[in-house]
């Protein structure tokens, strides 16, 4: 009897510990955002009408982040598929390579992109032929966003695809599908929820990027650069509204996308 | 027809090797083996979803070893159906079919007519397998691979599924390769039995040969049945309509009364331990099979002995204690009477 | 980087942290206090070695590092250096409440603009600086450019010229002042606006270090910036006529003839030409003010001047103090 009571007591302490830890982390994450929204939310939203520089920055941020995400989904999903189906060690090696951009400090990433795609580089010269410049342009913004965020998408997409039982594709192939057709008709819809979640993560990451973007493209300004600009030039009070409005406006598509994901799980390995 | 030569295939760390057999067109082959023996790997290699490391796979006489699965014209039904969760039953069935009407007709025939608009999650095990079967046959393959299709189905569903499988095989002249770990569950021994053990093919032969002369002690233990007779069954009472009931089985001049499902019964299976021996006939007994024979061979294994009788020209193996052998004085050449209950004679 | 070890210990003591007086709302102050008090707020000098935290403008980074290292070797002090854009450093003090022991900027303008009187009551000019046109061996027209025709080269349509945003950095509007002075000096009407137009928004940057990066990467052919920056980054540069390069204190009145209006979102400021000088101060609420003064005294001494000159900084022989309540430790050094 005493042993059970002790056991229950220990269990309660452990459960309390888990809950406390969770609450602490949530508080740590939520507090700065709450402060930001309180300090900057109202002035920010009020400013939106008159402040066309702010509107332009928000629009540019949304545009470039969306383009970067769409490009990544287009190019990264096949890559994620190949990685999900790849044998070791090739899969692990490429996977590790893909994680590298995540390790690089963002300003350093911007410099690396500048060296690789700037006008003085072979790639940059080729781009110039096409009329594309990386510095001071939307192209540079999209490139920087892609560099820092695409690895997140590919990792998450790879996981989502790996969770789909490979045998579904085998069955589809015996029913006459080529490998690509089988992947498209079977694996893609079954991994769809996970792919969408990965795209959301990528988009959010692209929206918030600063260090890599500012090296390549200072003008035109995305919201993160504008808020830094206003902080430097005018002070905290001027910078907070920009940041707060960005958070508020970005919440809308995020919430919409997350709610789309709700629903029964598909594609988990067959019972 | 399905033929395999020196086939070697890999699934992760597991290697399947030395598989060679030939199954004629329209025949029913059964692949026996315990879990992990390589049965699924073999099926997947024949279907083409797994690449053979070496050896050949021939379908319909043509070498298809390098041909991708979508061009092999093979249907496959897995143990858990693997129906596409994001599609309805009808969409599943029509997935690979060029003729949607045929696909739907197949589904209806297999009893899934009411289920067409449903999602696959709502189906029972038996219903799933019916749908999986319809899906596999909708593209009109002439070869069908079954990976323990009855294992996840409840007993009632199993009966129905077995019947439909046999019927379809006949109607569509399918060459079937049926993988199972338990021939009793399979309900049939087919025309060719292939025994796999730990990734190697141990034996491929007609079922009665396989059972009567297993290639190894482990195989014998797995098979667990020493007596298999090939023959045919007739109902006990003419005109009786018992779906799963007692029947008369004839193998040559040997007649047995046994239990099984009506339909294409081709074999009678009796475990050696179910055979009771005596020196002469006793009084009235409930056992329906009392057979006179002559002892041909006695092999002792410690406390047990394996006694082979000749009955109506066919060998019958009984597994008895060594003590009984000496008590009864069973020696080669002595007469003996074998008694077997009808329930111990499995007809399949 | 700041020491953050003391954060937990020093959270609640608002009254002992001078910098909190500058904060507006108490709630925010509490949040900032935990950041600001990351260093021990105790201003009393310790019996152990000094700790000196210095904010340095990017173009001064290398010379200041050398001076700090030399100071550390001689006194055993622990030195910490943070580099950044002039305005951003100033904002760190005024907005974020992070106060160093010494702040040294490549442009004295920032002191009266932002720091005096709330964050500092005095500052000392200690070196000169001037505008140059910097470039690399890869720059177009690099072979021909001279002090006399630089404005022709920069006017060419195939040449990419970068400069700083005048709204954010003093060097930005000083570039515009340079252009105006050049227009008068070379007697080329419209030169200033033409040169100004040669840098589209895409080639403008918030601070000088980014311009250097772009120049070195080959994205730009020329940048207009301080000589200290050009030397620090080993760039080639054109020395401009003293009449226009804002580098000679004796020509203050000539420089003052040029002016630019810089329109920001909320206000417009007019800047007049003035000689550029490096300046430094020990701000209010510095965590180790005595140590800061000791380092500044060293920097202004002949020994410190020698270190600066060794790193191509034109140190003033007699530093110039501006403002009142200058600490006695530095009295002897000023004029």
XYZ file of N, CA and C in Angstrom, chain A residues 54-193:
420
model
N 5.811 51.249 -45.485
C 5.545 50.033 -44.722
C 4.726 49.046 -45.549
N 3.705 49.561 -46.209
C 2.861 48.689 -47.028
C 3.690 48.025 -48.132
N 4.527 48.864 -48.747
C 5.356 48.327 -49.831
C 6.282 47.228 -49.310
N 6.841 47.458 -48.120
C 7.759 46.467 -47.557
C 7.017 45.167 -47.232
N 5.827 45.278 -46.677
C 5.046 44.087 -46.338
C 4.673 43.320 -47.599
N 4.258 44.053 -48.603
C 3.866 43.406 -49.846
C 5.069 42.701 -50.477
N 6.195 43.400 -50.498
C 7.405 42.807 -51.063
C 7.796 41.545 -50.307
N 7.711 41.615 -48.983
C 8.066 40.450 -48.170
C 7.157 39.266 -48.500
N 5.852 39.550 -48.573
C 4.911 38.465 -48.854
C 5.171 37.873 -50.231
N 5.383 38.748 -51.207
C 5.646 38.300 -52.579
C 6.857 37.394 -52.657
N 7.986 37.929 -52.158
C 9.237 37.195 -52.312
C 9.218 35.901 -51.517
N 8.645 35.941 -50.328
C 8.584 34.709 -49.534
C 7.743 33.658 -50.239
N 6.635 34.090 -50.835
C 5.781 33.143 -51.538
C 6.486 32.578 -52.767
N 7.156 33.439 -53.513
C 7.878 32.953 -54.695
C 8.956 31.957 -54.270
N 9.706 32.336 -53.236
C 10.769 31.440 -52.770
C 10.179 30.096 -52.349
N 9.033 30.135 -51.658
C 8.420 28.887 -51.204
C 7.936 28.062 -52.389
N 7.289 28.700 -53.340
C 6.796 27.944 -54.494
C 7.941 27.309 -55.267
N 8.996 28.074 -55.466
C 10.161 27.533 -56.161
C 10.722 26.326 -55.430
N 10.800 26.481 -54.107
C 11.369 25.383 -53.319
C 10.484 24.149 -53.373
N 9.183 24.360 -53.297
C 8.279 23.203 -53.366
C 8.441 22.504 -54.711
N 8.526 23.292 -55.747
C 8.658 22.731 -57.091
C 9.945 21.926 -57.248
N 11.049 22.519 -56.829
C 12.335 21.866 -57.031
C 12.713 20.930 -55.888
N 12.213 21.260 -54.718
C 12.660 20.516 -53.543
C 11.881 19.244 -53.282
N 10.631 19.185 -53.758
C 9.841 17.992 -53.480
C 10.419 16.767 -54.194
N 10.773 16.869 -55.479
C 11.416 15.707 -56.100
C 12.701 15.312 -55.375
N 13.469 16.323 -54.949
C 14.694 16.029 -54.218
C 14.376 15.306 -52.920
N 13.366 15.799 -52.213
C 12.972 15.161 -50.959
C 12.545 13.723 -51.217
N 11.861 13.508 -52.331
C 11.417 12.158 -52.668
C 12.619 11.249 -52.894
N 13.572 11.736 -53.670
C 14.757 10.922 -53.935
C 15.503 10.602 -52.644
N 15.604 11.611 -51.776
C 16.291 11.378 -50.516
C 15.542 10.389 -49.652
N 14.203 10.468 -49.685
C 13.419 9.570 -48.847
C 13.594 8.131 -49.301
N 13.771 7.933 -50.586
C 13.880 6.578 -51.112
C 15.328 6.132 -51.274
N 16.263 7.026 -51.003
C 17.659 6.695 -51.285
C 18.203 5.689 -50.288
N 19.183 4.949 -50.743
C 19.846 4.006 -49.837
C 20.955 4.734 -49.095
N 21.302 4.218 -47.956
C 22.494 4.712 -47.273
C 23.718 4.290 -48.053
N 24.866 4.945 -48.003
C 25.055 6.214 -47.301
C 24.754 7.433 -48.158
N 24.412 7.230 -49.436
C 24.190 8.397 -50.309
C 23.154 9.333 -49.720
N 22.052 8.763 -49.240
C 20.987 9.599 -48.698
C 21.455 10.405 -47.511
N 22.189 9.776 -46.625
C 22.649 10.489 -45.428
C 23.627 11.595 -45.806
N 24.464 11.320 -46.775
C 25.472 12.294 -47.185
C 24.825 13.542 -47.755
N 23.933 13.331 -48.717
C 23.265 14.482 -49.329
C 22.441 15.220 -48.290
N 21.805 14.469 -47.419
C 21.021 15.097 -46.361
C 21.869 16.012 -45.499
N 23.063 15.532 -45.159
C 23.950 16.350 -44.334
C 24.385 17.603 -45.084
N 24.685 17.440 -46.380
C 25.073 18.593 -47.187
C 23.970 19.641 -47.190
N 22.736 19.153 -47.295
C 21.610 20.071 -47.339
C 21.442 20.821 -46.030
N 21.892 20.240 -44.942
C 21.751 20.921 -43.653
C 22.766 22.041 -43.487
N 23.824 22.033 -44.312
C 24.893 23.024 -44.134
C 24.401 24.479 -44.157
N 23.555 24.845 -45.133
C 23.131 26.248 -45.138
C 22.488 26.666 -43.819
N 21.903 25.715 -43.110
C 21.274 26.060 -41.838
C 22.321 26.437 -40.803
N 23.540 25.886 -40.968
C 24.575 26.129 -39.971
C 25.238 27.483 -40.143
N 25.200 27.989 -41.376
C 25.972 29.197 -41.664
C 25.272 30.410 -41.080
N 25.995 31.258 -40.331
C 25.378 32.495 -39.824
C 24.844 33.306 -40.989
N 23.725 33.940 -40.783
C 23.025 34.505 -41.931
C 23.806 35.567 -42.698
N 24.477 36.504 -42.011
C 25.245 37.463 -42.811
C 26.319 36.760 -43.636
N 26.903 35.737 -43.045
C 27.916 34.988 -43.787
C 27.286 34.323 -44.997
N 26.055 33.827 -44.814
C 25.342 33.225 -45.950
C 25.155 34.261 -47.052
N 24.791 35.482 -46.636
C 24.618 36.539 -47.623
C 25.904 36.807 -48.386
N 27.017 36.824 -47.657
C 28.297 37.059 -48.324
C 28.625 35.926 -49.287
N 28.349 34.709 -48.832
C 28.630 33.564 -49.695
C 27.814 33.650 -50.984
N 26.542 34.036 -50.846
C 25.695 34.186 -52.030
C 26.227 35.281 -52.941
N 26.711 36.357 -52.304
C 27.253 37.463 -53.081
C 28.443 36.996 -53.910
N 29.321 36.238 -53.269
C 30.499 35.747 -53.974
C 30.129 34.762 -55.071
N 29.105 33.967 -54.820
C 28.754 32.929 -55.789
C 27.922 33.444 -56.950
N 27.086 34.452 -56.675
C 26.150 34.880 -57.708
C 26.265 36.349 -58.063
N 27.235 37.052 -57.453
C 27.411 38.455 -57.774
C 27.922 38.629 -59.195
N 27.861 39.862 -59.665
C 28.224 40.113 -61.049
C 29.615 39.629 -61.403
N 30.513 39.630 -60.413
C 31.889 39.256 -60.710
C 32.075 37.750 -60.815
N 31.051 36.980 -60.500
C 31.194 35.525 -60.548
C 30.686 34.995 -61.888
N 31.111 33.806 -62.285
C 30.635 33.229 -63.546
C 29.112 33.076 -63.562
N 28.573 32.595 -62.432
C 27.127 32.429 -62.380
C 26.428 33.763 -62.519
N 26.993 34.776 -61.835
C 26.389 36.100 -61.910
C 26.463 36.688 -63.298
N 27.578 36.443 -63.968
C 27.704 36.961 -65.325
C 26.644 36.326 -66.216
N 26.432 35.016 -66.037
C 25.407 34.327 -66.817
C 24.030 34.916 -66.533
N 23.762 35.161 -65.253
C 22.474 35.757 -64.881
C 22.313 37.127 -65.518
N 23.442 37.869 -65.559
C 23.379 39.209 -66.142
C 22.953 39.138 -67.600
N 23.403 38.063 -68.278
C 22.992 37.890 -69.675
C 21.485 37.790 -69.784
N 20.895 37.143 -68.773
C 19.445 36.974 -68.785
C 18.744 38.212 -68.258
N 19.549 39.235 -67.932
C 18.930 40.442 -67.414
C 18.618 40.359 -65.927
N 19.194 39.370 -65.263
C 18.926 39.220 -63.834
C 20.130 39.663 -63.020
N 19.873 40.451 -61.988
C 20.941 40.801 -61.068
C 20.536 40.341 -59.689
N 21.527 39.966 -58.922
C 21.235 39.438 -57.604
C 21.289 40.529 -56.535
N 22.106 41.548 -56.812
C 22.273 42.614 -55.826
C 21.248 43.706 -56.063
N 20.589 44.108 -54.975
C 19.638 45.209 -55.092
C 18.384 44.849 -55.868
N 17.961 43.578 -55.804
C 16.803 43.195 -56.607
C 15.950 42.185 -55.863
N 14.745 41.981 -56.384
C 13.876 40.933 -55.862
C 14.544 39.568 -55.990
N 15.264 39.393 -57.091
C 15.936 38.112 -57.305
C 16.858 37.793 -56.131
N 17.582 38.818 -55.684
C 18.492 38.606 -54.556
C 17.733 38.232 -53.293
N 16.605 38.867 -53.086
C 15.813 38.565 -51.887
C 15.341 37.116 -51.935
N 14.788 36.737 -53.077
C 14.283 35.360 -53.208
C 15.428 34.371 -53.023
N 16.570 34.693 -53.603
C 17.723 33.799 -53.493
C 18.148 33.622 -52.037
N 18.228 34.739 -51.314
C 18.641 34.655 -49.907
C 17.631 33.851 -49.093
N 16.361 34.111 -49.340
C 15.314 33.372 -48.604
C 15.407 31.882 -48.903
N 15.613 31.582 -50.168
C 15.704 30.193 -50.579
C 16.867 29.496 -49.881
N 18.004 30.185 -49.855
C 19.197 29.571 -49.300
C 19.016 29.200 -47.840
N 18.398 30.104 -47.074
C 18.303 29.815 -45.640
C 17.111 28.936 -45.290
N 16.107 28.915 -46.141
C 14.878 28.218 -45.757
C 14.640 26.911 -46.500
N 15.167 26.786 -47.710
C 14.881 25.572 -48.473
C 15.316 24.287 -47.749
N 16.479 24.294 -47.067
C 16.849 23.065 -46.358
C 15.783 22.620 -45.359
N 15.114 23.589 -44.745
C 14.055 23.226 -43.803
C 12.942 22.489 -44.524
N 12.587 22.997 -45.700
C 11.504 22.360 -46.447
C 11.897 20.946 -46.856
N 13.092 20.829 -47.419
C 13.485 19.521 -47.941
C 13.554 18.488 -46.814
N 14.095 18.887 -45.675
C 14.134 17.961 -44.534
C 12.752 17.502 -44.142
N 11.870 18.462 -43.945
C 10.530 18.122 -43.475
C 9.775 17.332 -44.542
N 9.936 17.712 -45.808
C 9.243 16.998 -46.883
C 9.752 15.567 -46.975
N 11.052 15.423 -46.792
C 11.630 14.083 -46.832
C 11.004 13.200 -45.763
N 10.846 13.764 -44.567
C 10.225 12.993 -43.486
C 8.802 12.613 -43.843
N 8.073 13.598 -44.380
C 6.662 13.347 -44.716
C 6.552 12.234 -45.753
N 7.446 12.247 -46.728
C 7.384 11.238 -47.786
C 7.827 9.893 -47.246
N 8.846 9.903 -46.389
C 9.333 8.634 -45.859
C 8.266 7.931 -45.029
N 7.365 8.726 -44.463
C 6.327 8.119 -43.630
C 5.288 7.390 -44.457
N 5.233 7.642 -45.744
C 4.271 6.948 -46.587
C 4.845 5.586 -46.946
N 4.091 4.541 -46.661
C 4.548 3.182 -46.905
C 4.956 3.002 -48.369
N 6.178 2.561 -48.577
C 6.675 2.391 -49.944
C 5.872 1.367 -50.717
N 5.236 0.482 -49.986
C 4.526 -0.582 -50.686
C 3.329 -0.072 -51.471
N 2.794 1.074 -51.072
C 1.712 1.634 -51.866
C 2.188 1.891 -53.289
N 3.377 2.442 -53.380
C 3.909 2.687 -54.716
C 4.146 1.378 -55.449
N 4.627 0.352 -54.727
C 4.839 -0.945 -55.378
C 3.528 -1.462 -55.957
N 2.477 -1.366 -55.156
C 1.177 -1.835 -55.647
C 0.777 -1.052 -56.892
N 0.952 0.277 -56.819
C 0.573 1.103 -57.960
C 1.355 0.708 -59.199
N 2.588 0.319 -59.008
C 3.399 -0.061 -60.163
C 2.928 -1.371 -60.761
N 2.527 -2.300 -59.894
C 2.006 -3.551 -60.473
C 0.696 -3.291 -61.190
N 0.031 -2.197 -60.846
C -1.219 -1.872 -61.531
C -0.977 -1.047 -62.784
N 0.299 -0.883 -63.150
C 0.589 -0.278 -64.443
C 1.221 1.115 -64.397
N 1.435 1.674 -63.219
C 2.021 3.014 -63.157
C 3.528 2.978 -63.305
N 4.058 3.964 -64.046
C 5.501 4.158 -64.047
C 5.894 4.705 -62.675
N 7.185 4.672 -62.333
C 7.583 5.159 -60.994
C 7.107 6.586 -60.733
N 7.235 7.459 -61.730
C 6.825 8.843 -61.500
C 5.327 8.952 -61.313
N 4.604 8.203 -62.123
C 3.157 8.261 -62.039
C 2.676 7.740 -60.689
N 3.307 6.672 -60.232
C 2.928 6.103 -58.944
C 3.201 7.104 -57.824
N 4.356 7.751 -57.880
C 4.687 8.735 -56.842
C 3.677 9.874 -56.867
N 3.296 10.280 -58.063
C 2.371 11.404 -58.180
C 0.964 11.032 -57.717
N 0.510 9.854 -58.122
C -0.878 9.497 -57.834
C -1.073 8.977 -56.411
N -0.019 8.416 -55.842
C -0.198 7.777 -54.537
C 0.564 8.486 -53.414
N 1.896 8.615 -53.591
C 2.683 9.165 -52.487
C 2.382 10.637 -52.255
N 2.227 11.367 -53.341
C 2.009 12.809 -53.174
C 0.752 13.117 -52.359
N -0.409 12.556 -52.705
C -1.567 12.879 -51.874
C -1.429 12.373 -50.444
N -0.784 11.241 -50.264
C -0.675 10.704 -48.914
C 0.297 11.517 -48.064
N 1.299 12.113 -48.685
C 2.242 12.936 -47.929
C 1.791 14.383 -47.873
N 0.677 14.674 -48.539
C 0.252 16.062 -48.724
C 0.234 16.914 -47.468
N -0.314 16.345 -46.404
C -0.381 17.117 -45.167
C 1.003 17.536 -44.689
